[in-house]
Amino acid sequence: MVPLTPDIIINPISALGRYSQLLFHAFGAVTEVASYRKNLWRQMVKVGLDSLPIVMLAATFSGAVSTVQTSYQLVSPLIPRSIVGAIITSSMILELGAVVTGFILAGRVGARIAAELGTMRVTEQIDALETMGLNSVGYLIVPRVVAGVVMFPVLYIAACFCGIGGGMLIGELGGFVPLEEFIYGAREYFQPFDPIFGIIKSLVFGFLITSISCFKGYYTQGGAEGVGRATTQAAVASCVFLLLADLILAVLLL
Amino acid sequence: MIRVSHVNKSFGDKHVLKDVSVDIPEGETIAIIGRSGSGKSVLMKHLIGLMQPDSGSVTVDGIDINAITYAELRRVRRHFGVLFQGGALFDSMNAFENVAFPLRTFTEMTEADISRVVKECLAMVELEDVGAKLPSELSGGMQKRVALARAVALQPRYIIYDEPTSGLDPETSNTIDELIRNLADRLNVTSIVVTHDMHSVLNIADRAAFIYEGRMHWTGTIEALHHSDDQILKAFVTANEYKIGPS
Ligand SMILES: Nc1ncnc2c1ncn2[C@@H]1O[C@H](COP(=O)(O)OP(=O)(O)OP(=O)(O)O)[C@@H](O)[C@H]1O
Ligand SMILES: [Mg+2]
């Protein structure tokens, strides 16, 4: 028998349904702060502090590489060198800072969340939590998502500083753009809305990565293999939806 | 008393529980037996609302647990202790914190009282020294015993044991059986023991309920189990005896 609606349409819709349902339950549990306060702190450390070094490293390098490449592309004597500073600063703030942080968090935090919750699911620890009177959604998901939403902007800001810093450094040391011109360009073309846009993006990314990974982990099925599947799916889905959100936000807000 | 009536449950197109009904009277120890994959754990999860039936109902003390709010369900669960099949200890917490967990979520006990109760419970399973150890530092059998201590910490009225003795050596199995028996005799606890170990069934249960391919195939007293001439049940029981060896 050929089904009326193929799985390829049904599956994403039913996943979206269960995802929204899970979020709905999570929001319902937001008020049970007492049950997850301790967890929230631990998650903020895990999401934020532990990812800080790698985010800073990646952002510094992407800022530096962009500076070298932009200088290489703008070889015309008619274009002032300071333009490079303007381009690096705004692309870091508008796009690279958030996206670099997002990809790192999708791989690092998203995969970890899915593996953690997935293991708890298949070893019946989530059932045990429920049996012992805890709302597992509130206890496990709320602190992770809140930690993501709070800590992502912090990481984003750090990424921007590091990326721009990396650009300045390589520009000066490598003789591509003198420091004063870089700073001049960055100041001259600075748009106050850019960082606001970046922060909005960070909040959305932080929410997407953690909530998607929680969703994948929480509904894990089928033993160790299922945990592995949930982990990869969490990282991949986080990246895909992050790019999608990136585009949508750019179209809507810029 | 727990009453399961006409419960059906499917996962996708897999029909796991088929019109299952069973009554579990107050104070009784009932063994739910059946082959691996027959749906025992799924049935056990319906008893505490961890899974919802597609049709049929589960009532605990007259309350339909699928027709109440989450807060009310929580109050019902307060009366249950559950030993999950793999122990289900929280691996981020040490043994002491695991046993203390239900005391912290359900009661307003002081830390001193919690500490006393946890120590008593760990002593009961002969593991008074492992409080500071993480589950990953304990053997499988020890994890199971800590999980048992956690299940009984609140002195629940209903205790569900999912395969309490599987994976344990015969001596520890006997200790666990004795423990279950003692808990059942004290305080009028109602025990539900999910198992395929006929040896423990004969040791501890008043009654048995045999699930076969998702159906409640046979229920009756242990006495009746011995004399039943149901072929499928007999096959299950003898297969087990053969595995255990003559005792
Ligand atoms: N959450 C679930 N999603 C899909 N299928 C499930 C789920 N839980 C159980 N099943 C299926 O239901 C059937 C019964 O599983 P169950 O765990 O109840 O078996 P069991 O009788 O407890 O076996 P065992 O003695 O091995 O523990 C199995 O075929 C299993 O694959
Ligand atoms: Mg089972």
PDB file of N, CA, C and O in Angstrom, chain B residues 78-122:
ATOM      1  N   ARG B  78       4.797   9.278  44.744  1.00  0.00           N
ATOM      2  CA  ARG B  78       5.407   9.355  46.073  1.00  0.00           C
ATOM      3  C   ARG B  78       5.321   8.009  46.789  1.00  0.00           C
ATOM      4  O   ARG B  78       6.160   7.671  47.605  1.00  0.00           O
ATOM      5  N   HIS B  79       4.291   7.218  46.459  1.00  0.00           N
ATOM      6  CA  HIS B  79       4.081   5.943  47.153  1.00  0.00           C
ATOM      7  C   HIS B  79       4.795   4.776  46.499  1.00  0.00           C
ATOM      8  O   HIS B  79       4.649   3.646  46.924  1.00  0.00           O
ATOM      9  N   PHE B  80       5.540   5.080  45.434  1.00  0.00           N
ATOM     10  CA  PHE B  80       6.207   4.007  44.697  1.00  0.00           C
ATOM     11  C   PHE B  80       7.722   4.051  44.862  1.00  0.00           C
ATOM     12  O   PHE B  80       8.316   5.121  44.891  1.00  0.00           O
ATOM     13  N   GLY B  81       8.289   2.871  44.973  1.00  0.00           N
ATOM     14  CA  GLY B  81       9.739   2.757  44.839  1.00  0.00           C
ATOM     15  C   GLY B  81       9.979   1.866  43.644  1.00  0.00           C
ATOM     16  O   GLY B  81       9.295   0.868  43.478  1.00  0.00           O
ATOM     17  N   VAL B  82      10.927   2.253  42.796  1.00  0.00           N
ATOM     18  CA  VAL B  82      11.154   1.451  41.595  1.00  0.00           C
ATOM     19  C   VAL B  82      12.635   1.090  41.468  1.00  0.00           C
ATOM     20  O   VAL B  82      13.497   1.954  41.558  1.00  0.00           O
ATOM     21  N   LEU B  83      12.877  -0.188  41.302  1.00  0.00           N
ATOM     22  CA  LEU B  83      14.226  -0.640  40.955  1.00  0.00           C
ATOM     23  C   LEU B  83      14.218  -0.917  39.463  1.00  0.00           C
ATOM     24  O   LEU B  83      13.576  -1.855  39.008  1.00  0.00           O
ATOM     25  N   PHE B  84      14.920  -0.063  38.699  1.00  0.00           N
ATOM     26  CA  PHE B  84      14.926  -0.242  37.247  1.00  0.00           C
ATOM     27  C   PHE B  84      15.875  -1.360  36.841  1.00  0.00           C
ATOM     28  O   PHE B  84      16.787  -1.712  37.578  1.00  0.00           O
ATOM     29  N   GLN B  85      15.620  -1.864  35.636  1.00  0.00           N
ATOM     30  CA  GLN B  85      16.337  -3.049  35.175  1.00  0.00           C
ATOM     31  C   GLN B  85      17.856  -2.898  35.268  1.00  0.00           C
ATOM     32  O   GLN B  85      18.549  -3.779  35.740  1.00  0.00           O
ATOM     33  N   GLY B  86      18.368  -1.748  34.815  1.00  0.00           N
ATOM     34  CA  GLY B  86      19.823  -1.567  34.863  1.00  0.00           C
ATOM     35  C   GLY B  86      20.281  -0.790  36.080  1.00  0.00           C
ATOM     36  O   GLY B  86      21.411  -0.342  36.138  1.00  0.00           O
ATOM     37  N   GLY B  87      19.389  -0.582  37.037  1.00  0.00           N
ATOM     38  CA  GLY B  87      19.737   0.197  38.220  1.00  0.00           C
ATOM     39  C   GLY B  87      19.345   1.654  38.069  1.00  0.00           C
ATOM     40  O   GLY B  87      18.727   2.235  38.944  1.00  0.00           O
ATOM     41  N   ALA B  88      19.704   2.239  36.915  1.00  0.00           N
ATOM     42  CA  ALA B  88      19.365   3.638  36.625  1.00  0.00           C
ATOM     43  C   ALA B  88      19.851   4.593  37.708  1.00  0.00           C
ATOM     44  O   ALA B  88      19.189   5.573  38.042  1.00  0.00           O
ATOM     45  N   LEU B  89      21.023   4.318  38.270  1.00  0.00           N
ATOM     46  CA  LEU B  89      21.611   5.278  39.200  1.00  0.00           C
ATOM     47  C   LEU B  89      22.020   6.517  38.412  1.00  0.00           C
ATOM     48  O   LEU B  89      22.429   6.407  37.258  1.00  0.00           O
ATOM     49  N   PHE B  90      21.930   7.681  39.043  1.00  0.00           N
ATOM     50  CA  PHE B  90      22.359   8.911  38.364  1.00  0.00           C
ATOM     51  C   PHE B  90      23.875   8.935  38.355  1.00  0.00           C
ATOM     52  O   PHE B  90      24.500   8.973  39.416  1.00  0.00           O
ATOM     53  N   ASP B  91      24.474   8.925  37.163  1.00  0.00           N
ATOM     54  CA  ASP B  91      25.919   8.722  37.181  1.00  0.00           C
ATOM     55  C   ASP B  91      26.718   9.960  37.527  1.00  0.00           C
ATOM     56  O   ASP B  91      27.917   9.876  37.705  1.00  0.00           O
ATOM     57  N   SER B  92      26.042  11.102  37.671  1.00  0.00           N
ATOM     58  CA  SER B  92      26.787  12.277  38.123  1.00  0.00           C
ATOM     59  C   SER B  92      26.803  12.381  39.655  1.00  0.00           C
ATOM     60  O   SER B  92      27.414  13.285  40.206  1.00  0.00           O
ATOM     61  N   MET B  93      26.093  11.470  40.319  1.00  0.00           N
ATOM     62  CA  MET B  93      26.024  11.542  41.788  1.00  0.00           C
ATOM     63  C   MET B  93      26.611  10.284  42.405  1.00  0.00           C
ATOM     64  O   MET B  93      26.500   9.202  41.828  1.00  0.00           O
ATOM     65  N   ASN B  94      27.199  10.417  43.588  1.00  0.00           N
ATOM     66  CA  ASN B  94      27.722   9.228  44.242  1.00  0.00           C
ATOM     67  C   ASN B  94      26.584   8.414  44.867  1.00  0.00           C
ATOM     68  O   ASN B  94      25.417   8.822  44.834  1.00  0.00           O
ATOM     69  N   ALA B  95      26.938   7.247  45.402  1.00  0.00           N
ATOM     70  CA  ALA B  95      25.923   6.328  45.908  1.00  0.00           C
ATOM     71  C   ALA B  95      25.065   6.982  46.991  1.00  0.00           C
ATOM     72  O   ALA B  95      23.838   6.861  46.992  1.00  0.00           O
ATOM     73  N   PHE B  96      25.720   7.718  47.880  1.00  0.00           N
ATOM     74  CA  PHE B  96      24.980   8.374  48.962  1.00  0.00           C
ATOM     75  C   PHE B  96      23.939   9.344  48.404  1.00  0.00           C
ATOM     76  O   PHE B  96      22.774   9.308  48.772  1.00  0.00           O
ATOM     77  N   GLU B  97      24.390  10.194  47.479  1.00  0.00           N
ATOM     78  CA  GLU B  97      23.467  11.190  46.911  1.00  0.00           C
ATOM     79  C   GLU B  97      22.330  10.526  46.139  1.00  0.00           C
ATOM     80  O   GLU B  97      21.210  11.032  46.133  1.00  0.00           O
ATOM     81  N   ASN B  98      22.643   9.403  45.488  1.00  0.00           N
ATOM     82  CA  ASN B  98      21.597   8.675  44.790  1.00  0.00           C
ATOM     83  C   ASN B  98      20.497   8.218  45.732  1.00  0.00           C
ATOM     84  O   ASN B  98      19.318   8.390  45.460  1.00  0.00           O
ATOM     85  N   VAL B  99      20.909   7.646  46.856  1.00  0.00           N
ATOM     86  CA  VAL B  99      19.914   7.146  47.801  1.00  0.00           C
ATOM     87  C   VAL B  99      19.189   8.312  48.469  1.00  0.00           C
ATOM     88  O   VAL B  99      17.998   8.238  48.769  1.00  0.00           O
ATOM     89  N   ALA B 100      19.908   9.416  48.645  1.00  0.00           N
ATOM     90  CA  ALA B 100      19.296  10.582  49.291  1.00  0.00           C
ATOM     91  C   ALA B 100      18.319  11.301  48.369  1.00  0.00           C
ATOM     92  O   ALA B 100      17.442  12.037  48.821  1.00  0.00           O
ATOM     93  N   PHE B 101      18.473  11.071  47.068  1.00  0.00           N
ATOM     94  CA  PHE B 101      17.714  11.847  46.073  1.00  0.00           C
ATOM     95  C   PHE B 101      16.197  11.866  46.305  1.00  0.00           C
ATOM     96  O   PHE B 101      15.601  12.947  46.393  1.00  0.00           O
ATOM     97  N   PRO B 102      15.541  10.701  46.432  1.00  0.00           N
ATOM     98  CA  PRO B 102      14.085  10.745  46.639  1.00  0.00           C
ATOM     99  C   PRO B 102      13.710  11.390  47.974  1.00  0.00           C
ATOM    100  O   PRO B 102      12.645  12.008  48.085  1.00  0.00           O
ATOM    101  N   LEU B 103      14.580  11.271  48.955  1.00  0.00           N
ATOM    102  CA  LEU B 103      14.294  11.896  50.247  1.00  0.00           C
ATOM    103  C   LEU B 103      14.306  13.415  50.098  1.00  0.00           C
ATOM    104  O   LEU B 103      13.526  14.132  50.721  1.00  0.00           O
ATOM    105  N   ARG B 104      15.199  13.915  49.243  1.00  0.00           N
ATOM    106  CA  ARG B 104      15.304  15.364  49.044  1.00  0.00           C
ATOM    107  C   ARG B 104      14.153  15.892  48.208  1.00  0.00           C
ATOM    108  O   ARG B 104      13.659  16.986  48.447  1.00  0.00           O
ATOM    109  N   THR B 105      13.732  15.115  47.178  1.00  0.00           N
ATOM    110  CA  THR B 105      12.672  15.651  46.319  1.00  0.00           C
ATOM    111  C   THR B 105      11.295  15.540  46.967  1.00  0.00           C
ATOM    112  O   THR B 105      10.439  16.361  46.724  1.00  0.00           O
ATOM    113  N   PHE B 106      11.099  14.509  47.785  1.00  0.00           N
ATOM    114  CA  PHE B 106       9.743  14.263  48.273  1.00  0.00           C
ATOM    115  C   PHE B 106       9.515  14.700  49.718  1.00  0.00           C
ATOM    116  O   PHE B 106       8.381  14.794  50.154  1.00  0.00           O
ATOM    117  N   THR B 107      10.570  14.904  50.496  1.00  0.00           N
ATOM    118  CA  THR B 107      10.357  15.210  51.908  1.00  0.00           C
ATOM    119  C   THR B 107      11.099  16.473  52.304  1.00  0.00           C
ATOM    120  O   THR B 107      11.921  16.995  51.554  1.00  0.00           O
ATOM    121  N   GLU B 108      10.802  16.945  53.510  1.00  0.00           N
ATOM    122  CA  GLU B 108      11.478  18.125  54.044  1.00  0.00           C
ATOM    123  C   GLU B 108      12.457  17.713  55.130  1.00  0.00           C
ATOM    124  O   GLU B 108      12.746  18.480  56.046  1.00  0.00           O
ATOM    125  N   MET B 109      12.958  16.472  55.038  1.00  0.00           N
ATOM    126  CA  MET B 109      13.834  15.970  56.095  1.00  0.00           C
ATOM    127  C   MET B 109      15.103  16.806  56.233  1.00  0.00           C
ATOM    128  O   MET B 109      15.596  17.364  55.267  1.00  0.00           O
ATOM    129  N   THR B 110      15.627  16.851  57.469  1.00  0.00           N
ATOM    130  CA  THR B 110      16.886  17.563  57.691  1.00  0.00           C
ATOM    131  C   THR B 110      18.035  16.714  57.150  1.00  0.00           C
ATOM    132  O   THR B 110      17.896  15.501  56.987  1.00  0.00           O
ATOM    133  N   GLU B 111      19.180  17.377  56.920  1.00  0.00           N
ATOM    134  CA  GLU B 111      20.339  16.657  56.399  1.00  0.00           C
ATOM    135  C   GLU B 111      20.753  15.514  57.319  1.00  0.00           C
ATOM    136  O   GLU B 111      21.144  14.442  56.864  1.00  0.00           O
ATOM    137  N   ALA B 112      20.641  15.760  58.638  1.00  0.00           N
ATOM    138  CA  ALA B 112      21.038  14.718  59.592  1.00  0.00           C
ATOM    139  C   ALA B 112      20.141  13.493  59.445  1.00  0.00           C
ATOM    140  O   ALA B 112      20.625  12.354  59.425  1.00  0.00           O
ATOM    141  N   ASP B 113      18.842  13.736  59.315  1.00  0.00           N
ATOM    142  CA  ASP B 113      17.912  12.614  59.153  1.00  0.00           C
ATOM    143  C   ASP B 113      18.164  11.888  57.835  1.00  0.00           C
ATOM    144  O   ASP B 113      18.147  10.657  57.779  1.00  0.00           O
ATOM    145  N   ILE B 114      18.387  12.668  56.779  1.00  0.00           N
ATOM    146  CA  ILE B 114      18.645  12.059  55.479  1.00  0.00           C
ATOM    147  C   ILE B 114      19.865  11.157  55.569  1.00  0.00           C
ATOM    148  O   ILE B 114      19.844  10.001  55.155  1.00  0.00           O
ATOM    149  N   SER B 115      20.909  11.689  56.184  1.00  0.00           N
ATOM    150  CA  SER B 115      22.146  10.932  56.314  1.00  0.00           C
ATOM    151  C   SER B 115      21.906   9.626  57.072  1.00  0.00           C
ATOM    152  O   SER B 115      22.419   8.568  56.693  1.00  0.00           O
ATOM    153  N   ARG B 116      21.100   9.685  58.113  1.00  0.00           N
ATOM    154  CA  ARG B 116      20.814   8.487  58.905  1.00  0.00           C
ATOM    155  C   ARG B 116      20.053   7.456  58.060  1.00  0.00           C
ATOM    156  O   ARG B 116      20.430   6.276  58.003  1.00  0.00           O
ATOM    157  N   VAL B 117      19.013   7.916  57.366  1.00  0.00           N
ATOM    158  CA  VAL B 117      18.208   6.989  56.559  1.00  0.00           C
ATOM    159  C   VAL B 117      19.041   6.372  55.442  1.00  0.00           C
ATOM    160  O   VAL B 117      18.975   5.162  55.194  1.00  0.00           O
ATOM    161  N   VAL B 118      19.856   7.200  54.784  1.00  0.00           N
ATOM    162  CA  VAL B 118      20.673   6.682  53.688  1.00  0.00           C
ATOM    163  C   VAL B 118      21.604   5.600  54.204  1.00  0.00           C
ATOM    164  O   VAL B 118      21.750   4.537  53.593  1.00  0.00           O
ATOM    165  N   LYS B 119      22.213   5.869  55.365  1.00  0.00           N
ATOM    166  CA  LYS B 119      23.137   4.870  55.913  1.00  0.00           C
ATOM    167  C   LYS B 119      22.412   3.581  56.246  1.00  0.00           C
ATOM    168  O   LYS B 119      22.921   2.478  55.991  1.00  0.00           O
ATOM    169  N   GLU B 120      21.209   3.702  56.806  1.00  0.00           N
ATOM    170  CA  GLU B 120      20.423   2.496  57.106  1.00  0.00           C
ATOM    171  C   GLU B 120      20.144   1.699  55.835  1.00  0.00           C
ATOM    172  O   GLU B 120      20.278   0.478  55.808  1.00  0.00           O
ATOM    173  N   CYS B 121      19.736   2.439  54.785  1.00  0.00           N
ATOM    174  CA  CYS B 121      19.374   1.754  53.545  1.00  0.00           C
ATOM    175  C   CYS B 121      20.586   1.075  52.921  1.00  0.00           C
ATOM    176  O   CYS B 121      20.490  -0.042  52.422  1.00  0.00           O
ATOM    177  N   LEU B 122      21.719   1.762  52.952  1.00  0.00           N
ATOM    178  CA  LEU B 122      22.926   1.150  52.382  1.00  0.00           C
ATOM    179  C   LEU B 122      23.363  -0.054  53.217  1.00  0.00           C
ATOM    180  O   LEU B 122      23.827  -1.063  52.677  1.00  0.00           O
TER     181      LEU B 122
END
